Every structure is written in C-alpha cells, then in structure tokens.
XYZ file of C-alpha atoms in Angstrom:
141
model
C 115.374 105.818 81.967
C 112.149 105.108 79.198
C 114.065 105.697 76.631
C 114.496 101.952 74.173
C 118.039 104.201 72.912
C 119.273 104.118 76.975
C 118.762 100.690 78.070
C 119.608 99.112 74.322
C 123.020 101.355 75.313
C 122.823 100.679 78.445
C 123.211 95.991 77.994
C 125.173 96.453 74.930
C 128.021 98.199 77.929
C 126.832 95.231 80.150
C 127.821 92.592 76.811
C 130.778 93.485 75.838
C 131.632 93.147 79.913
C 129.814 90.559 79.944
C 131.264 88.471 76.714
C 135.355 89.350 77.542
C 136.135 87.085 79.330
C 135.225 84.695 77.065
C 137.299 86.421 74.013
C 139.749 86.202 76.490
C 139.504 82.685 77.612
C 139.979 81.393 73.575
C 142.813 83.691 72.897
C 144.092 81.052 76.075
C 146.670 82.393 79.372
C 145.696 83.563 83.060
C 142.287 83.941 81.857
C 142.110 80.389 80.014
C 143.839 78.875 83.175
C 141.691 80.205 85.830
C 138.114 79.174 84.348
C 139.624 75.390 84.163
C 140.368 75.755 87.740
C 137.407 77.406 89.141
C 135.608 74.452 86.862
C 136.500 71.715 88.930
C 137.177 69.527 87.006
C 140.540 67.408 87.865
C 143.158 66.775 84.528
C 141.436 69.120 82.051
C 144.155 71.510 81.574
C 146.130 68.410 80.891
C 143.453 66.810 79.142
C 144.337 68.106 75.201
C 140.529 66.599 74.220
C 139.206 68.403 77.479
C 140.793 71.309 76.528
C 139.637 71.294 72.498
C 136.249 71.339 74.036
C 136.858 74.469 76.006
C 137.857 75.884 72.510
C 135.001 75.442 70.903
C 133.013 76.384 74.291
C 134.459 79.204 74.288
C 134.574 79.857 70.645
C 130.326 79.118 69.969
C 129.730 81.655 72.691
C 131.994 84.560 71.715
C 129.752 83.871 68.710
C 126.761 84.434 70.890
C 127.712 87.392 72.425
C 128.497 88.833 68.850
C 125.329 88.310 67.631
C 123.430 90.114 70.626
C 125.979 92.677 70.275
C 125.005 92.167 66.380
C 121.024 92.854 67.738
C 121.563 95.751 70.339
C 123.663 97.938 67.542
C 120.835 96.618 64.442
C 117.865 97.587 68.001
C 118.787 101.543 68.302
C 118.649 102.340 64.461
C 114.474 100.978 65.006
C 112.767 104.478 64.738
C 109.270 102.742 64.861
C 107.515 102.532 68.213
C 106.101 98.886 68.463
C 109.558 97.287 66.890
C 111.782 98.617 68.763
C 108.664 97.411 71.586
C 108.803 93.676 69.867
C 112.918 93.864 70.077
C 113.468 94.935 73.307
C 110.569 92.313 73.707
C 113.213 89.803 71.921
C 116.361 90.818 73.613
C 115.165 90.452 77.040
C 114.368 87.269 76.327
C 117.435 85.621 74.933
C 119.418 87.661 77.128
C 117.362 85.853 80.530
C 117.294 82.639 78.600
C 121.555 83.047 78.642
C 122.151 84.422 82.109
C 119.405 81.353 83.448
C 120.723 78.467 83.649
C 123.750 80.354 85.484
C 121.378 81.013 88.089
C 120.367 77.314 88.192
C 123.646 76.850 88.908
C 124.287 78.724 91.487
C 120.957 77.552 93.750
C 121.788 74.152 93.098
C 125.794 74.778 94.992
C 127.233 73.609 91.067
C 130.385 75.610 90.728
C 129.249 75.765 86.104
C 128.470 79.907 87.041
C 130.368 83.306 86.532
C 131.575 85.261 89.879
C 128.473 87.076 92.092
C 129.042 90.370 90.691
C 128.873 89.188 86.697
C 125.514 86.988 87.498
C 124.158 90.919 89.332
C 124.986 92.922 86.438
C 123.500 90.713 83.972
C 120.529 91.693 85.408
C 120.233 94.616 84.683
C 120.108 94.338 80.943
C 116.982 91.351 81.356
C 115.660 93.446 83.484
C 115.937 96.737 81.160
C 114.870 94.789 78.448
C 111.646 93.930 79.827
C 110.946 96.953 81.551
C 111.357 99.619 78.755
C 109.064 96.727 75.655
C 106.021 97.611 78.203
C 106.619 101.812 79.379
C 109.639 102.158 76.870
C 109.272 105.810 74.795
C 110.033 107.258 71.813
C 112.241 110.265 72.809
C 114.194 112.156 69.459
C 117.417 114.348 70.482
C-alpha cells in the first residue's frame, strides 16, 4: 500500500467519518446533547453563553475539517513525486497536531476526548501519510 492515491483516499474517508460528529453537533439535536453530557460540565446545556461558545467551536472545527478534506482532494490531483511526498508529510503533521490533544487528554484522565475507537481510527491516516511521505510510489492506473 505504497500508493499515494490509496493513502489519500483512505485518509479522506476516515476524515469524513471523523468530522461528521462535528457537523452533527453544529446542527443541534441528540448529538449535541450527547457531546455536552460527555464533557461533564454541569449546567452547560442550560447556559445560553455556554451554548453560544459550543456553537462557535463546532462552527470553527467544521471549517477546519472542510480544510482537511479540501487539502486531501487537492493532493489527489498532484502528479510529481516530490510534491506528493511533501503534501503527504505536511498533511501528516497537520493530522498529528489535530489528534495529539485528544491523546494527551486521554493520558491525563480528562474526559475531553472522543471515544477510543475514533482516537485509534485517527491514527490510521497519520501513520499512512507519514509512511507514504517516505516510501510512496506513483502508480499508473
């Protein structure tokens, strides 16, 4: 699995799955209530200011997710090996920077992290992107 296209597509699919809850939280409903409950902050659901902060956070994170997805879609169009390796490395760093706080929260016992399954799933694009940034090959189809 040294193909850039395969890793970029895999990362794109996992990112879509990972960012879906953020889009659902922004639209309100049960997903939003579940996220607020999992934070363990008492009274947050009843606070107008707190909910405004939650909405702003979900809105901003949604755009970050859209940026990740757009970057991966653009990277799929690259043809030059050095450009593909550079794009994979930069995308790997960005994915690592996005995921690292969740693992720090998990390690310190904080509740401010996603479910463990999502955290493990988020490691797949990071490992794949760093791998192809060093060993990737251009495959012609």
